[in-house]
């Protein structure tokens, strides 16, 4: 019989406690946000990819590509298609012995002109080839620009500068500089193709005429995915899971829920991952529709808590006003006077200064920007005038849970205890 201190026996008694156990997952990386699926796994975007590739195609023979802007709501595959298409063009050009470079600048991070130029030149430089090192700090904007022109001409026939989340970039000077570089004789050899990406469909309205005229960009609109496309997108990630843990009804449920929320593929994939994590934490051997529903709730609560934690006290009060109305009235749409009256009540109850209608409106617009609320103008006919409708997009009970632990608003606005409404019956 093995003795207690027998090392070998101990090791086997520990079973697989020290080996990597991922529960239901076999390759979770497939569900990571930054994962770029291969062409066989990009679903329902053939037309968009074809149009983008056509615009960029001249680069393969070393000629100047068109500038292209991709627009569409969040999670519709813009960043993915831009990365995939530019990568393919770079590879195709390499086969023709044409040097094409590509850099993706995340303008939500590099949001000033200087930062964006710096990120671009740092992304395109190769010190081995150019003999240049580009320091992270210490140089002025114009120096970064001159380094950029130098690097581009030294390395490439054509370079793609992908400006993702371009609406976050201050001003349009960087766009001007890039689009006029050849004309202004900053570049001899290299031509630049700009790929701008934005989920603000009206971004173009902000551009001045002179910028538009030098960009001459083509536009590609990415429409939201429907249920069928979302189902295919989810299916394309099935390899993330062990065989047999995912049923067709779970796939359908994830697709339906994401389709309801403006066809966002990121939401569908995240929901799938969270459902898997929940199942794994419960040591379940398969994922059920119930896991999906609970995972959705947890994800929404996390998001609301984050948004509410990051809001100012007055912002919170305006959201609380709409939310408490929704919980009490059991409807989701309200006119301005109702919202303002509820806001006044909340200020009264919590001892907060009451702001003007105009200020409250501005604060509500911020919630609209975060897609918690939708504000639309509804016409009552010319004679009767038009008014604003505020529609809550999130489940009010989920929003309420985001206020839990907020001392300032404890018990305020929710007619304590009597509210049992859930979103599904509103
Ligand atoms: N057609 C598709 N096929 C497979 N996966 C997709 C598809 N579209 C999007 N995805 C996946 O969904 C997620 C979101 O896509 P992506 O980041 O491209 O969206 P986006 O339009 O850039 O959104 P945002 O405006 O929020 O930046 C990514 O993980 C991406 O790989
Ligand atoms: Mg994106």
Coordinates of C-alpha atoms and ligand atoms in Angstrom, one line a residue:
X1 CA 0.0 0.0 0.0
X2 CA 1.3 3.5 -0.8
X3 CA 2.4 5.6 2.1
X4 CA 1.1 9.1 2.7
X5 CA 4.4 10.7 1.8
X6 CA 5.0 8.7 -1.3
X7 CA 5.7 11.5 -3.9
X8 CA 4.5 9.6 -6.9
X9 CA 1.2 8.6 -5.3
X10 CA 0.7 12.2 -4.1
X11 CA 1.1 13.5 -7.6
X12 CA -1.5 11.2 -9.1
X13 CA -3.9 11.8 -6.2
X14 CA -3.9 15.5 -7.2
X15 CA -5.5 14.5 -10.5
X16 CA -5.6 17.3 -13.0
X17 CA -5.8 20.1 -10.5
X18 CA -2.6 21.6 -11.9
X19 CA -3.3 21.1 -15.6
X20 CA -4.9 23.8 -17.7
X21 CA -8.6 23.4 -17.3
X22 CA -10.8 25.6 -19.3
X23 CA -14.1 24.0 -18.7
X24 CA -16.2 24.2 -21.8
X25 CA -13.5 26.0 -23.9
X26 CA -10.9 24.4 -26.1
X27 CA -9.5 27.5 -27.7
X28 CA -10.8 30.6 -26.0
X29 CA -8.5 32.9 -28.0
X30 CA -11.0 32.6 -30.9
X31 CA -13.4 34.7 -28.8
X32 CA -10.9 37.5 -28.0
X33 CA -11.8 41.0 -29.2
X34 CA -8.7 41.5 -31.2
X35 CA -8.8 38.1 -33.0
X36 CA -8.8 38.4 -36.8
X37 CA -10.6 35.4 -38.3
X38 CA -9.4 34.0 -41.6
X39 CA -11.3 34.7 -44.9
X40 CA -13.3 31.5 -44.6
X41 CA -14.6 32.9 -41.3
X42 CA -15.6 36.4 -42.3
X43 CA -19.3 36.2 -42.9
X44 CA -21.7 38.3 -44.9
X45 CA -19.2 41.0 -45.9
X46 CA -18.1 40.0 -49.4
X47 CA -19.5 43.1 -51.0
X48 CA -17.9 45.5 -48.6
X49 CA -14.6 43.7 -48.8
X50 CA -14.8 43.7 -52.6
X51 CA -15.5 47.4 -52.8
X52 CA -12.7 48.2 -50.3
X53 CA -10.2 46.0 -52.2
X54 CA -11.2 47.6 -55.5
X55 CA -10.5 51.1 -54.1
X56 CA -7.1 50.0 -52.7
X57 CA -6.2 47.7 -55.6
X58 CA -4.0 50.2 -57.6
X59 CA -1.4 49.8 -54.7
X60 CA -0.7 46.3 -56.0
X61 CA 1.0 47.7 -59.0
X62 CA 2.5 50.7 -57.1
X63 CA -0.1 53.3 -58.1
X64 CA -2.0 55.6 -55.8
X65 CA -5.1 54.0 -54.2
X66 CA -8.3 55.8 -53.5
X67 CA -9.0 57.1 -50.0
X68 CA -11.9 55.2 -48.4
X69 CA -14.1 55.8 -45.4
X70 CA -16.0 53.0 -43.7
X71 CA -19.1 53.9 -41.8
X72 CA -21.5 51.8 -39.8
X73 CA -22.7 51.1 -36.2
X74 CA -20.5 49.5 -33.6
X75 CA -19.7 45.8 -34.1
X76 CA -20.5 45.7 -37.8
X77 CA -17.1 44.5 -38.9
X78 CA -15.5 47.7 -40.1
X79 CA -12.2 47.3 -38.3
X80 CA -12.0 43.6 -39.2
X81 CA -12.6 44.2 -42.9
X82 CA -10.1 47.0 -43.0
X83 CA -7.4 44.9 -41.4
X84 CA -8.2 41.9 -43.5
X85 CA -8.3 43.7 -46.8
X86 CA -5.2 45.9 -46.3
X87 CA -3.3 42.8 -45.2
X88 CA -4.3 40.9 -48.4
X89 CA -3.3 43.9 -50.6
X90 CA 0.1 44.2 -48.9
X91 CA 0.7 40.5 -49.5
X92 CA -0.5 40.6 -53.1
X93 CA 1.8 43.6 -53.8
X94 CA 4.7 41.8 -52.2
X95 CA 4.3 39.1 -54.8
X96 CA 4.6 41.7 -57.5
X97 CA 7.7 43.1 -55.7
X98 CA 5.9 46.3 -54.8
X99 CA 6.5 47.6 -51.3
X100 CA 3.2 48.4 -49.7
X101 CA 3.1 49.3 -46.0
X102 CA 0.2 49.6 -43.6
X103 CA -0.4 51.1 -40.2
X104 CA -3.5 51.1 -38.1
X105 CA -3.9 54.1 -35.8
X106 CA -6.4 53.9 -33.0
X107 CA -7.5 57.5 -32.9
X108 CA -9.4 57.0 -29.7
X109 CA -5.9 56.6 -28.1
X110 CA -3.8 58.7 -30.4
X111 CA -6.4 61.5 -30.5
X112 CA -4.4 64.6 -31.2
X113 CA -2.6 65.5 -34.4
X114 CA 0.9 65.1 -32.9
X115 CA 0.0 61.7 -31.4
X116 CA -1.5 60.5 -34.6
X117 CA 1.5 61.5 -36.7
X118 CA 3.8 59.9 -34.1
X119 CA 1.8 56.7 -34.0
X120 CA 1.8 56.6 -37.8
X121 CA 5.6 57.1 -38.3
X122 CA 6.4 54.7 -35.4
X123 CA 4.2 52.1 -36.9
X124 CA 5.7 52.4 -40.4
X125 CA 9.4 52.7 -39.5
X126 CA 11.9 49.9 -39.5
X127 CA 15.2 51.2 -38.0
X128 CA 17.1 48.5 -39.8
X129 CA 16.0 49.9 -43.2
X130 CA 15.8 53.6 -42.5
X131 CA 18.5 54.1 -39.8
X132 CA 16.1 56.3 -38.0
X133 CA 14.8 55.9 -34.5
X134 CA 11.6 57.6 -33.7
X135 CA 11.5 58.6 -30.0
X136 CA 8.2 58.4 -28.2
X137 CA 8.6 61.9 -26.7
X138 CA 10.7 65.0 -27.1
X139 CA 10.0 65.9 -30.7
X140 CA 7.6 68.6 -32.0
X141 CA 4.8 67.9 -34.5
X142 CA 6.7 69.2 -37.5
X143 CA 9.7 67.0 -36.8
X144 CA 7.4 63.9 -36.6
X145 CA 6.0 64.9 -40.0
X146 CA 9.3 65.3 -41.6
X147 CA 10.3 61.9 -40.2
X148 CA 7.1 60.4 -41.6
X149 CA 7.8 61.6 -45.1
X150 CA 11.4 60.4 -44.8
X151 CA 10.3 56.9 -43.6
X152 CA 7.6 56.6 -46.3
X153 CA 9.9 57.5 -49.2
X154 CA 12.6 55.2 -47.8
X155 CA 10.4 52.2 -47.4
X156 CA 7.3 52.1 -49.6
X157 CA 5.8 52.6 -53.0
X158 CA 2.4 52.9 -51.3
X159 CA 1.3 53.1 -47.7
X160 CA -2.1 52.6 -46.1
X161 CA -2.9 54.7 -43.1
X162 CA -5.9 53.2 -41.4
X163 CA -7.4 55.8 -39.0
X164 CA -9.8 53.8 -36.8
X165 CA -12.3 55.7 -34.8
X166 CA -11.4 58.8 -36.8
X167 CA -14.2 60.8 -35.2
X168 CA -12.1 60.9 -32.0
X169 CA -9.2 62.7 -33.7
X170 CA -9.0 66.5 -32.9
X171 CA -9.3 68.5 -36.0
X172 CA -8.7 67.5 -39.6
X173 CA -5.1 68.8 -40.1
X174 CA -3.7 65.3 -40.1
X175 CA -6.1 64.3 -42.9
X176 CA -5.1 67.4 -44.8
X177 CA -1.4 66.7 -44.5
X178 CA -1.8 63.1 -45.5
X179 CA -4.1 63.7 -48.4
X180 CA -2.0 66.5 -49.8
X181 CA 1.5 65.1 -49.2
X182 CA 2.2 64.2 -52.8
X183 CA 0.7 67.4 -54.3
X184 CA 2.7 69.4 -51.7
X185 CA 5.8 67.6 -52.8
X186 CA 6.4 66.2 -49.3
X187 CA 6.7 62.7 -50.9
X188 CA 8.6 61.7 -54.0
X189 CA 8.2 58.0 -54.3
X190 CA 5.5 56.9 -51.9
X191 CA 1.7 57.6 -52.2
X192 CA -0.6 57.4 -49.3
X193 CA -4.1 55.8 -49.1
X194 CA -6.2 56.8 -46.2
X195 CA -8.8 54.4 -44.8
X196 CA -10.9 56.2 -42.3
X197 CA -13.3 54.3 -40.0
X198 CA -16.1 55.7 -37.9
X199 CA -19.3 54.6 -36.3
X200 CA -20.5 58.2 -36.4
X201 CA -22.3 58.0 -39.8
X202 CA -22.5 61.8 -39.9
X203 CA -18.8 62.3 -39.5
X204 CA -18.4 63.5 -43.0
X205 CA -20.6 66.5 -42.3
X206 CA -18.0 67.8 -39.9
X207 CA -15.3 67.9 -42.6
X208 CA -14.5 71.2 -44.2
X209 CA -14.9 71.6 -48.0
X210 CA -11.1 71.9 -48.5
X211 CA -10.6 68.5 -46.7
X212 CA -13.3 66.8 -48.6
X213 CA -11.9 68.1 -51.9
X214 CA -8.4 66.8 -51.2
X215 CA -9.7 63.5 -49.9
X216 CA -12.1 62.6 -52.7
X217 CA -12.9 59.6 -50.7
X218 CA -15.2 56.7 -51.5
X219 CA -17.6 55.7 -48.8
X220 CA -18.7 52.2 -47.8
X221 CA -21.6 51.7 -45.4
X222 CA -21.7 48.7 -43.1
X223 CA -25.2 47.8 -42.3
X224 CA -26.1 45.9 -39.0
X225 CA -26.0 42.1 -39.2
X226 CA -29.3 40.3 -39.3
X227 CA -30.0 37.3 -37.2
X228 CA -28.9 34.8 -39.9
X229 CA -25.5 36.6 -40.3
X230 CA -25.0 36.7 -36.6
X231 CA -25.7 33.0 -36.4
X232 CA -23.1 32.4 -39.0
X233 CA -20.6 34.6 -37.2
X234 CA -21.1 32.6 -34.0
X235 CA -20.8 29.3 -35.9
X236 CA -17.5 30.5 -37.3
X237 CA -16.1 30.6 -33.7
X238 CA -17.4 27.2 -32.6
X239 CA -13.9 25.9 -32.6
X240 CA -13.5 27.9 -29.4
X241 CA -15.5 25.3 -27.6
X242 CA -15.2 21.6 -26.9
X243 CA -17.4 19.5 -29.1
X244 CA -21.0 19.0 -28.0
X245 CA -21.1 21.8 -25.4
X246 CA -23.0 24.2 -27.6
X247 CA -26.5 23.4 -28.9
X248 CA -28.1 25.0 -31.9
X249 CA -30.7 26.7 -29.6
X250 CA -27.9 28.4 -27.7
X251 CA -26.4 29.7 -30.9
X252 CA -29.8 30.9 -32.0
X253 CA -30.5 32.7 -28.7
X254 CA -27.1 34.5 -28.8
X255 CA -27.8 35.6 -32.4
X256 CA -31.4 36.7 -31.6
X257 CA -30.4 38.8 -28.6
X258 CA -27.5 40.5 -30.5
X259 CA -29.8 41.1 -33.5
X260 CA -32.2 42.9 -31.2
X261 CA -29.4 45.2 -30.2
X262 CA -28.6 46.7 -33.5
X263 CA -26.9 43.6 -35.1
X264 CA -23.6 44.0 -33.2
X265 CA -21.3 41.0 -33.8
X266 CA -19.1 42.0 -30.9
X267 CA -22.1 41.7 -28.6
X268 CA -22.9 38.2 -30.0
X269 CA -19.4 37.0 -29.5
X270 CA -19.0 38.5 -26.0
X271 CA -22.3 37.0 -25.0
X272 CA -21.1 33.6 -26.1
X273 CA -17.9 34.0 -24.2
X274 CA -19.7 35.1 -21.0
X275 CA -22.2 32.3 -21.3
X276 CA -19.2 29.8 -21.6
X277 CA -17.5 31.4 -18.6
X278 CA -20.6 31.1 -16.5
X279 CA -21.1 27.4 -17.5
X280 CA -17.4 26.7 -16.8
X281 CA -17.6 28.4 -13.3
X282 CA -20.6 26.2 -12.5
X283 CA -18.7 23.2 -13.8
X284 CA -21.6 22.5 -16.2
X285 CA -20.6 20.3 -19.2
X286 CA -22.8 22.1 -21.6
X287 CA -24.0 25.7 -22.2
X288 CA -27.7 26.2 -21.9
X289 CA -30.1 29.0 -23.0
X290 CA -30.4 29.8 -19.3
X291 CA -26.6 30.5 -19.1
X292 CA -27.1 32.9 -22.1
X293 CA -29.8 34.8 -20.3
X294 CA -27.9 35.1 -17.1
X295 CA -24.7 36.0 -18.9
X296 CA -26.6 38.8 -20.7
X297 CA -27.8 40.2 -17.5
X298 CA -24.4 40.2 -15.9
X299 CA -22.8 41.8 -18.9
X300 CA -25.5 44.6 -19.0
X301 CA -25.2 45.2 -15.3
X302 CA -21.4 45.5 -15.5
X303 CA -21.7 48.0 -18.4
X304 CA -24.3 50.1 -16.6
X305 CA -22.4 50.1 -13.4
X306 CA -19.3 51.3 -15.3
X307 CA -21.3 54.0 -17.0
X308 CA -23.0 55.2 -13.9
X309 CA -19.7 55.2 -11.9
X310 CA -18.1 57.3 -14.5
X311 CA -21.0 59.9 -14.6
X312 CA -21.2 63.2 -12.7
X313 CA -23.8 63.5 -10.0
X314 CA -26.2 65.6 -12.2
X315 CA -25.8 63.1 -15.1
X316 CA -26.8 60.4 -12.7
X317 CA -29.8 62.3 -11.6
X318 CA -31.1 62.7 -15.1
X319 CA -30.8 59.0 -15.8
X320 CA -32.4 58.2 -12.6
X321 CA -35.3 60.4 -13.6
X322 CA -36.0 58.5 -16.8
X323 CA -35.4 55.1 -15.1
X324 CA -37.7 55.7 -12.2
X325 CA -40.4 56.8 -14.6
X326 CA -40.0 53.6 -16.6
X327 CA -40.2 51.5 -13.5
X328 CA -43.3 53.2 -12.1
X329 CA -45.2 53.9 -15.3
X330 CA -44.4 50.6 -16.9
X331 CA -43.7 52.2 -20.3
X332 CA -40.4 53.2 -21.8
X333 CA -41.1 56.4 -23.7
X334 CA -41.5 59.9 -22.1
X335 CA -41.9 63.5 -23.1
X336 CA -39.7 66.3 -21.8
X337 CA -42.1 67.7 -19.2
X338 CA -42.5 64.3 -17.5
X339 CA -38.7 63.7 -17.5
X340 CA -38.0 67.1 -16.1
X341 CA -40.7 66.8 -13.4
X342 CA -39.2 63.5 -12.3
X343 CA -35.7 65.1 -12.3
X344 CA -37.0 67.9 -10.1
X345 CA -38.4 65.3 -7.7
X346 CA -35.1 63.5 -7.5
X347 CA -33.2 66.7 -6.9
X348 CA -35.7 67.6 -4.1
X349 CA -35.4 64.2 -2.5
X350 CA -31.6 64.1 -2.6
X351 CA -30.9 67.7 -1.9
X352 CA -29.3 68.4 -5.3
X353 CA -29.4 71.7 -7.0
X354 CA -32.0 71.7 -9.9
X355 CA -30.5 72.6 -13.2
X356 CA -32.4 74.4 -16.1
X357 CA -34.3 72.4 -18.7
X358 CA -31.7 73.2 -21.2
X359 CA -28.8 71.8 -19.1
X360 CA -30.9 68.7 -18.3
X361 CA -31.5 68.2 -22.0
X362 CA -27.7 68.4 -22.6
X363 CA -27.1 65.8 -19.9
X364 CA -29.7 63.5 -21.4
X365 CA -28.0 63.8 -24.8
X366 CA -24.9 62.4 -23.2
X367 CA -26.9 59.3 -22.2
X368 CA -28.1 59.1 -25.7
X369 CA -24.5 59.2 -27.0
X370 CA -23.8 56.2 -24.7
X371 CA -26.8 54.4 -26.2
X372 CA -28.7 54.2 -22.9
X373 CA -31.4 56.5 -24.2
X374 CA -32.8 57.5 -27.5
X375 CA -34.2 61.0 -28.0
X376 CA -36.4 61.6 -31.1
X377 CA -38.4 64.6 -32.2
X378 CA -42.0 63.6 -32.9
X379 CA -44.2 65.8 -35.0
X380 CA -47.7 66.5 -33.8
X381 CA -48.4 68.1 -37.2
X382 CA -47.4 71.7 -38.0
X383 CA -50.3 73.2 -36.1
X384 CA -49.7 71.3 -33.0
X385 CA -45.9 71.6 -33.0
X386 CA -43.3 68.8 -32.3
X387 CA -41.9 67.5 -29.1
X388 CA -39.1 65.3 -27.8
X389 CA -39.6 61.6 -26.9
X390 CA -37.1 60.0 -24.5
X391 CA -37.0 56.2 -24.9
X392 CA -34.9 54.1 -22.5
X393 CA -32.9 51.5 -24.4
X394 CA -31.7 49.6 -21.4
X395 CA -33.7 47.5 -19.0
X396 CA -34.7 49.9 -16.2
X397 CA -34.2 47.2 -13.5
X398 CA -30.6 46.7 -14.8
X399 CA -30.0 50.5 -14.7
X400 CA -31.4 50.5 -11.2
X401 CA -29.0 47.9 -10.1
X402 CA -26.2 50.2 -11.3
X403 CA -27.3 52.7 -8.7
X404 CA -27.0 50.1 -5.9
X405 CA -24.4 51.3 -3.4
X406 CA -24.8 55.0 -4.4
X407 CA -25.3 56.7 -1.1
X408 CA -26.5 59.9 -2.6
X409 CA -29.5 58.3 -4.3
X410 CA -30.2 55.5 -1.8
X411 CA -34.0 54.9 -2.0
X412 CA -34.5 58.0 -4.2
X413 CA -36.8 57.8 -7.2
X414 CA -37.9 54.2 -7.0
X415 CA -40.9 54.4 -4.7
X416 CA -39.1 51.9 -2.5
X417 CA -39.9 48.3 -2.8
X418 CA -43.1 48.4 -4.8
X419 CA -41.5 48.1 -8.2
X420 CA -41.4 44.6 -9.6
X421 CA -41.4 45.4 -13.3
X422 CA -38.9 43.7 -15.5
X423 CA -38.0 44.9 -19.0
X424 CA -39.6 41.9 -20.7
X425 CA -43.1 43.0 -19.6
X426 CA -42.7 46.7 -20.5
Ligands
LIG1 N1 -18.5 39.3 -40.7 C1 -17.9 38.9 -39.7 N2 -17.5 37.6 -39.6 C2 -16.9 37.1 -38.5 N3 -16.6 37.9 -37.4 C3 -17.0 39.2 -37.4 C4 -17.6 39.7 -38.5 N4 -17.9 41.0 -38.3 C5 -17.4 41.3 -37.1 N5 -16.8 40.2 -36.5 C6 -16.2 40.1 -35.2 O1 -17.0 41.0 -34.3 C7 -16.2 41.8 -33.5 C8 -16.4 43.2 -33.8 O2 -16.1 43.6 -35.2 P1 -15.3 44.9 -35.5 O3 -14.3 45.2 -34.4 O4 -14.7 44.8 -36.9 O5 -16.5 46.0 -35.5 P2 -16.4 47.5 -35.8 O6 -17.4 47.8 -36.9 O7 -15.0 48.0 -36.0 O8 -17.0 48.1 -34.4 P3 -16.6 49.5 -33.7 O9 -17.3 50.6 -34.5 O10 -17.2 49.3 -32.3 O11 -15.2 49.7 -33.7 C9 -14.7 41.4 -33.8 O12 -14.3 40.4 -32.9 C10 -14.8 40.7 -35.2 O13 -13.8 39.8 -35.4
LIG2 MG1 -13.7 49.1 -34.9

